[in-house]
Amino acid sequence: MKIVGNIFWFIFGGAIWALVSLLIGVLCCITIILIPVGIKMFHFAGFIVAPFGKHAEYNKGNAGKLVINIIWLVLFGWETIISYALTGVILCCTIILIPFGIQYFKTIPFLTLPLGTTFVKDN
């Protein structure tokens, strides 16, 4: 089921959101201080290509990661979180697209604190 879900996900929006994530990663790398977040956004683009069977898990970070995460939230994060959440809500309004909407909600923990978050496979 995960393979079928990932194929439909990629065809019906995953590829576009992966490109958006890559663009956000490039914009973050242009600002010198957000280069670590830009690198994490490249990892996120890989996750968003095939999210079924994976989830984001937060590991404890240090104060430096927290400061960069706050700068990320102020500059780029809140817009990205709102866009992913709205896409999830729109998809959940239809019965057949609820699994895809849930995948968008799974991205919010990563988008809130990208530094210190990793992607792990579901058991």
Coordinates of N, CA, C and O in Angstrom, one line a residue:
M1 N 0.8 -1.2 0.0 CA 0.0 0.0 0.0 C 0.9 1.3 0.0 O 0.5 2.3 -0.6
K2 N 2.0 1.2 0.7 CA 2.9 2.4 0.7 C 3.4 2.7 -0.6 O 3.5 3.9 -1.0
I3 N 3.7 1.7 -1.4 CA 4.3 2.0 -2.8 C 3.2 2.7 -3.6 O 3.5 3.6 -4.3
V4 N 2.0 2.1 -3.6 CA 0.9 2.7 -4.4 C 0.6 4.1 -3.9 O 0.5 5.1 -4.7
G5 N 0.6 4.3 -2.6 CA 0.4 5.7 -2.1 C 1.4 6.7 -2.5 O 1.2 7.8 -2.9
N6 N 2.7 6.2 -2.5 CA 3.8 7.1 -2.9 C 3.8 7.4 -4.4 O 4.1 8.5 -4.8
I7 N 3.3 6.5 -5.2 CA 3.2 6.7 -6.6 C 2.2 7.8 -6.9 O 2.4 8.8 -7.6
F8 N 1.0 7.6 -6.3 CA -0.1 8.6 -6.5 C 0.3 9.9 -5.9 O -0.1 11.0 -6.4
W9 N 0.9 9.9 -4.7 CA 1.4 11.1 -4.1 C 2.3 11.9 -5.0 O 2.2 13.1 -5.2
F10 N 3.3 11.2 -5.6 CA 4.2 11.9 -6.5 C 3.5 12.5 -7.7 O 3.8 13.6 -8.1
I11 N 2.6 11.8 -8.3 CA 1.9 12.2 -9.5 C 1.0 13.4 -9.2 O 1.0 14.4 -9.9
F12 N 0.3 13.3 -8.1 CA -0.7 14.4 -7.8 C -0.3 15.4 -6.7 O -1.0 15.7 -5.8
G13 N 0.9 15.9 -6.8 CA 1.3 17.0 -6.0 C 2.7 16.8 -5.3 O 3.3 17.8 -4.9
G14 N 3.1 15.6 -5.1 CA 4.4 15.5 -4.4 C 5.6 16.0 -5.1 O 6.5 16.6 -4.5
A15 N 5.6 15.9 -6.4 CA 6.7 16.4 -7.2 C 6.7 18.0 -7.1 O 7.8 18.6 -7.0
I16 N 5.6 18.6 -7.2 CA 5.5 20.1 -7.1 C 6.0 20.5 -5.7 O 6.8 21.5 -5.7
W17 N 5.5 19.9 -4.7 CA 5.9 20.3 -3.3 C 7.4 20.0 -3.1 O 8.1 20.7 -2.4
A18 N 7.9 19.0 -3.7 CA 9.4 18.7 -3.6 C 10.2 19.8 -4.3 O 11.2 20.3 -3.7
L19 N 9.7 20.3 -5.4 CA 10.4 21.4 -6.1 C 10.3 22.7 -5.3 O 11.3 23.4 -5.2
V20 N 9.2 22.9 -4.6 CA 9.0 24.1 -3.7 C 10.0 24.0 -2.6 O 10.6 24.9 -2.2
S21 N 10.1 22.8 -2.0 CA 11.0 22.6 -0.9 C 12.5 22.8 -1.3 O 13.3 23.4 -0.6
L22 N 12.8 22.3 -2.5 CA 14.2 22.6 -3.0 C 14.4 24.1 -3.2 O 15.5 24.6 -2.9
L23 N 13.4 24.8 -3.7 CA 13.5 26.3 -3.9 C 13.7 26.9 -2.5 O 14.6 27.8 -2.4
I24 N 13.0 26.5 -1.5 CA 13.1 27.1 -0.2 C 14.5 26.8 0.4 O 15.1 27.6 1.0
G25 N 15.0 25.6 0.1 CA 16.4 25.2 0.5 C 17.4 26.1 -0.1 O 18.4 26.5 0.5
V26 N 17.2 26.4 -1.4 CA 18.2 27.3 -2.1 C 18.1 28.7 -1.5 O 19.1 29.4 -1.2
L27 N 16.9 29.2 -1.2 CA 16.7 30.5 -0.6 C 17.4 30.6 0.8 O 18.0 31.6 1.1
C28 N 17.2 29.5 1.5 CA 17.8 29.5 2.9 C 19.4 29.4 2.8 O 20.1 30.0 3.6
C29 N 19.9 28.8 1.7 CA 21.4 28.7 1.6 C 21.9 30.1 1.1 O 23.1 30.4 1.3
I30 N 21.1 30.9 0.5 CA 21.5 32.2 0.1 C 21.8 33.1 1.3 O 22.8 33.8 1.4
T31 N 20.9 33.0 2.3 CA 21.2 33.6 3.6 C 22.2 32.8 4.3 O 22.0 31.6 4.5
I32 N 23.3 33.3 4.6 CA 24.4 32.6 5.2 C 24.0 31.8 6.5 O 24.4 30.7 6.7
I33 N 23.3 32.5 7.3 CA 23.0 31.9 8.6 C 22.0 30.7 8.6 O 22.0 29.8 9.4
L34 N 21.2 30.6 7.5 CA 20.3 29.5 7.4 C 20.7 28.3 6.5 O 19.9 27.5 6.1
I35 N 22.0 28.3 6.2 CA 22.5 27.2 5.4 C 22.2 25.8 6.0 O 21.8 24.9 5.3
P36 N 22.3 25.6 7.4 CA 21.9 24.3 7.9 C 20.5 24.0 7.7 O 20.1 22.8 7.4
V37 N 19.6 25.0 7.7 CA 18.2 24.7 7.4 C 18.0 24.4 5.9 O 17.2 23.6 5.6
G38 N 18.7 25.1 5.1 CA 18.7 24.8 3.7 C 19.0 23.4 3.3 O 18.4 22.7 2.5
I39 N 20.1 22.9 4.0 CA 20.5 21.5 3.8 C 19.4 20.5 4.3 O 19.1 19.5 3.6
K40 N 18.7 20.9 5.4 CA 17.6 20.1 5.9 C 16.4 20.1 5.0 O 15.7 19.1 4.8
M41 N 16.2 21.2 4.3 CA 15.1 21.3 3.4 C 15.4 20.5 2.1 O 14.5 19.9 1.5
F42 N 16.7 20.3 1.8 CA 17.0 19.3 0.7 C 16.6 17.9 1.1 O 16.1 17.1 0.3
H43 N 16.9 17.6 2.4 CA 16.5 16.3 2.9 C 15.0 16.2 2.9 O 14.4 15.1 2.7
F44 N 14.3 17.3 3.3 CA 12.8 17.3 3.3 C 12.3 17.1 2.0 O 11.2 16.4 1.8
A45 N 12.9 17.6 0.9 CA 12.4 17.4 -0.4 C 12.5 15.9 -0.8 O 11.6 15.4 -1.4
G46 N 13.5 15.2 -0.3 CA 13.6 13.8 -0.5 C 12.5 13.0 0.2 O 11.9 12.1 -0.3
F47 N 12.1 13.5 1.4 CA 11.0 12.9 2.2 C 9.7 13.2 1.5 O 8.8 12.3 1.4
I48 N 9.5 14.4 1.0 CA 8.2 14.8 0.4 C 7.9 14.1 -0.9 O 6.8 14.0 -1.4
V49 N 9.0 13.6 -1.6 CA 8.8 12.8 -2.8 C 8.0 11.5 -2.5 O 7.1 11.1 -3.3
A50 N 8.3 10.8 -1.4 CA 7.7 9.6 -1.0 C 7.5 9.5 0.5 O 8.2 8.9 1.2
P51 N 6.4 10.2 1.1 CA 6.3 10.2 2.5 C 5.6 9.1 3.2 O 5.7 8.9 4.4
F52 N 4.9 8.2 2.4 CA 4.2 7.1 3.0 C 5.2 6.1 3.6 O 6.1 5.7 2.9
G53 N 5.0 5.7 4.8 CA 5.9 4.8 5.5 C 7.0 5.5 6.3 O 7.9 4.8 6.8
K54 N 7.0 6.8 6.3 CA 8.1 7.5 7.1 C 7.4 8.6 7.9 O 6.2 9.0 7.6
H55 N 8.0 9.1 9.0 CA 7.5 10.2 9.8 C 8.7 11.0 10.3 O 9.9 10.5 10.4
A56 N 8.5 12.2 10.8 CA 9.5 13.0 11.3 C 9.6 12.8 12.8 O 8.6 12.6 13.5
E57 N 10.8 12.7 13.3 CA 11.0 12.5 14.8 C 12.0 13.6 15.3 O 13.1 13.7 14.7
Y58 N 11.7 14.3 16.3 CA 12.5 15.3 16.9 C 13.5 14.8 17.9 O 13.1 14.0 18.8
N59 N 14.7 15.1 17.7 CA 15.8 14.7 18.7 C 16.2 16.0 19.4 O 16.2 17.1 18.8
K60 N 16.6 15.9 20.6 CA 17.0 17.1 21.3 C 18.1 17.8 20.6 O 19.1 17.2 20.1
G61 N 18.0 19.1 20.6 CA 19.0 20.0 20.0 C 19.7 20.9 21.1 O 19.4 20.8 22.2
N62 N 20.6 21.7 20.6 CA 21.3 22.6 21.6 C 20.7 24.0 21.4 O 19.8 24.2 20.6
A63 N 21.3 25.0 22.1 CA 20.8 26.3 22.0 C 21.0 27.0 20.6 O 20.2 27.7 20.2
G64 N 22.1 26.6 20.0 CA 22.4 27.2 18.7 C 21.4 26.7 17.7 O 20.9 27.5 16.8
K65 N 21.0 25.4 17.7 CA 19.9 24.9 16.8 C 18.6 25.6 17.1 O 17.9 25.9 16.2
L66 N 18.3 25.9 18.4 CA 17.1 26.6 18.7 C 17.0 28.0 18.2 O 16.0 28.4 17.6
V67 N 18.2 28.7 18.2 CA 18.2 30.1 17.7 C 18.0 30.1 16.2 O 17.2 30.8 15.7
I68 N 18.7 29.1 15.5 CA 18.5 29.1 14.0 C 17.1 28.6 13.7 O 16.5 29.1 12.7
N69 N 16.5 27.7 14.5 CA 15.1 27.3 14.2 C 14.1 28.5 14.4 O 13.2 28.6 13.6
I70 N 14.4 29.3 15.4 CA 13.5 30.5 15.6 C 13.7 31.5 14.4 O 12.7 32.0 13.9
I71 N 14.9 31.7 14.0 CA 15.1 32.6 12.8 C 14.4 32.0 11.6 O 13.8 32.7 10.8
W72 N 14.5 30.7 11.4 CA 13.8 30.0 10.3 C 12.3 30.2 10.4 O 11.6 30.5 9.4
L73 N 11.7 30.1 11.6 CA 10.3 30.3 11.8 C 9.9 31.7 11.4 O 8.8 31.9 10.8
V74 N 10.7 32.7 11.8 CA 10.3 34.1 11.6 C 10.4 34.4 10.1 O 9.6 35.1 9.5
L75 N 11.5 33.9 9.4 CA 11.7 34.3 8.0 C 10.9 33.5 7.0 O 10.3 34.0 6.1
F76 N 11.0 32.2 7.1 CA 10.4 31.3 6.1 C 9.4 30.3 6.7 O 8.5 29.9 6.0
G77 N 9.6 29.9 7.9 CA 8.9 28.8 8.4 C 7.4 28.9 8.5 O 6.6 28.0 8.2
W78 N 6.9 30.1 9.0 CA 5.5 30.2 9.3 C 4.7 30.2 8.0 O 3.6 29.6 7.9
E79 N 5.2 30.8 6.9 CA 4.5 30.7 5.6 C 4.5 29.3 5.1 O 3.5 28.8 4.5
T80 N 5.6 28.5 5.2 CA 5.6 27.2 4.8 C 4.7 26.3 5.6 O 4.0 25.5 5.0
I81 N 4.6 26.5 6.9 CA 3.7 25.7 7.7 C 2.3 26.0 7.4 O 1.5 25.0 7.2
I82 N 1.9 27.2 7.2 CA 0.6 27.6 6.8 C 0.2 27.0 5.4 O -0.9 26.4 5.3
S83 N 1.1 27.0 4.5 CA 0.8 26.4 3.2 C 0.6 24.9 3.2 O -0.3 24.4 2.6
Y84 N 1.4 24.2 4.0 CA 1.3 22.8 4.1 C 0.0 22.4 4.9 O -0.7 21.5 4.5
A85 N -0.3 23.2 5.9 CA -1.5 22.9 6.7 C -2.8 23.2 5.9 O -3.7 22.4 5.9
L86 N -2.8 24.3 5.1 CA -4.0 24.6 4.3 C -4.2 23.5 3.2 O -5.3 23.1 2.9
T87 N -3.1 23.0 2.6 CA -3.2 22.0 1.7 C -3.7 20.7 2.3 O -4.6 20.0 1.7
G88 N -3.3 20.4 3.5 CA -3.8 19.2 4.2 C -5.3 19.4 4.5 O -6.0 18.4 4.4
V89 N -5.7 20.6 4.9 CA -7.1 20.8 5.2 C -8.0 20.6 4.0 O -9.0 20.0 4.0
I90 N -7.5 21.2 2.9 CA -8.3 21.1 1.6 C -8.4 19.6 1.2 O -9.4 19.2 0.8
L91 N -7.3 18.9 1.3 CA -7.3 17.5 0.9 C -8.2 16.7 1.8 O -8.9 15.7 1.4
C92 N -8.3 17.0 3.1 CA -9.1 16.2 4.0 C -10.6 16.6 3.9 O -11.4 15.9 4.5
C93 N -10.9 17.6 3.1 CA -12.3 17.9 2.9 C -13.0 16.8 2.0 O -14.2 16.7 2.0
T94 N -12.2 16.1 1.3 CA -12.7 15.1 0.4 C -12.4 13.7 1.1 O -11.4 13.6 1.7
I95 N -13.3 12.8 1.0 CA -13.1 11.5 1.7 C -11.9 10.7 1.1 O -11.1 10.2 1.8
I96 N -11.8 10.7 -0.2 CA -10.8 9.9 -0.9 C -9.4 10.4 -0.7 O -8.4 9.6 -0.7
L97 N -9.2 11.7 -0.4 CA -7.9 12.3 -0.3 C -7.4 12.5 1.1 O -6.4 13.1 1.4
I98 N -8.1 11.9 2.1 CA -7.8 12.1 3.5 C -6.4 11.6 3.8 O -5.6 12.2 4.5
P99 N -6.0 10.4 3.3 CA -4.6 9.9 3.5 C -3.5 10.9 3.0 O -2.5 11.0 3.7
F100 N -3.8 11.6 1.9 CA -2.8 12.5 1.4 C -2.8 13.8 2.3 O -1.7 14.4 2.6
G101 N -4.0 14.2 2.8 CA -4.0 15.3 3.7 C -3.2 15.0 5.0 O -2.6 15.9 5.6
I102 N -3.3 13.8 5.5 CA -2.6 13.4 6.7 C -1.1 13.5 6.5 O -0.4 13.9 7.4
Q103 N -0.7 13.2 5.3 CA 0.8 13.3 5.0 C 1.3 14.7 5.1 O 2.4 15.0 5.6
Y104 N 0.4 15.7 4.7 CA 0.8 17.1 4.9 C 0.9 17.5 6.4 O 1.8 18.2 6.7
F105 N 0.0 16.9 7.2 CA 0.1 17.2 8.6 C 1.3 16.6 9.3 O 1.8 17.1 10.2
K106 N 1.8 15.5 8.7 CA 3.0 14.8 9.2 C 4.2 15.7 9.0 O 5.2 15.5 9.7
T107 N 4.2 16.6 8.1 CA 5.4 17.4 7.8 C 5.5 18.6 8.8 O 6.6 19.2 8.9
I108 N 4.4 19.0 9.5 CA 4.5 20.2 10.3 C 5.5 20.1 11.5 O 6.2 21.1 11.7
P109 N 5.7 19.0 12.1 CA 6.8 19.0 13.1 C 8.2 19.3 12.6 O 8.9 20.0 13.2
F110 N 8.4 18.7 11.4 CA 9.7 19.1 10.8 C 9.8 20.5 10.4 O 10.8 21.2 10.6
L111 N 8.7 21.1 9.8 CA 8.8 22.4 9.4 C 8.9 23.4 10.5 O 9.3 24.5 10.4
T112 N 8.4 23.0 11.7 CA 8.5 23.9 12.9 C 9.9 23.9 13.4 O 10.5 25.0 13.7
L113 N 10.6 22.8 13.5 CA 11.9 22.7 14.0 C 12.8 21.8 13.1 O 13.0 20.6 13.4
P114 N 13.2 22.4 12.0 CA 14.0 21.5 11.1 C 15.3 21.0 11.6 O 15.7 19.9 11.3
L115 N 16.0 21.8 12.4 CA 17.3 21.4 12.9 C 17.0 20.5 14.2 O 16.3 21.0 15.1
G116 N 17.4 19.3 14.2 CA 17.2 18.4 15.3 C 16.1 17.4 14.9 O 15.7 16.6 15.8
T117 N 15.5 17.5 13.7 CA 14.5 16.5 13.3 C 15.0 15.6 12.2 O 15.7 16.1 11.3
T118 N 14.7 14.3 12.4 CA 15.1 13.4 11.4 C 13.9 12.6 10.9 O 12.9 12.6 11.5
F119 N 14.1 12.0 9.7 CA 13.0 11.2 9.2 C 13.3 9.7 9.4 O 14.4 9.2 9.1
V120 N 12.4 9.0 10.0 CA 12.5 7.6 10.3 C 11.4 6.8 9.6 O 10.3 7.3 9.4
K121 N 11.7 5.5 9.3 CA 10.7 4.7 8.7 C 9.7 4.2 9.8 O 10.1 3.9 10.9
D122 N 8.4 4.1 9.4 CA 7.4 3.6 10.3 C 7.6 2.1 10.5 O 8.1 1.4 9.6
N123 N 7.3 1.6 11.6 CA 7.4 0.1 11.9 C 6.3 -0.6 11.3 O 5.2 -0.3 11.1

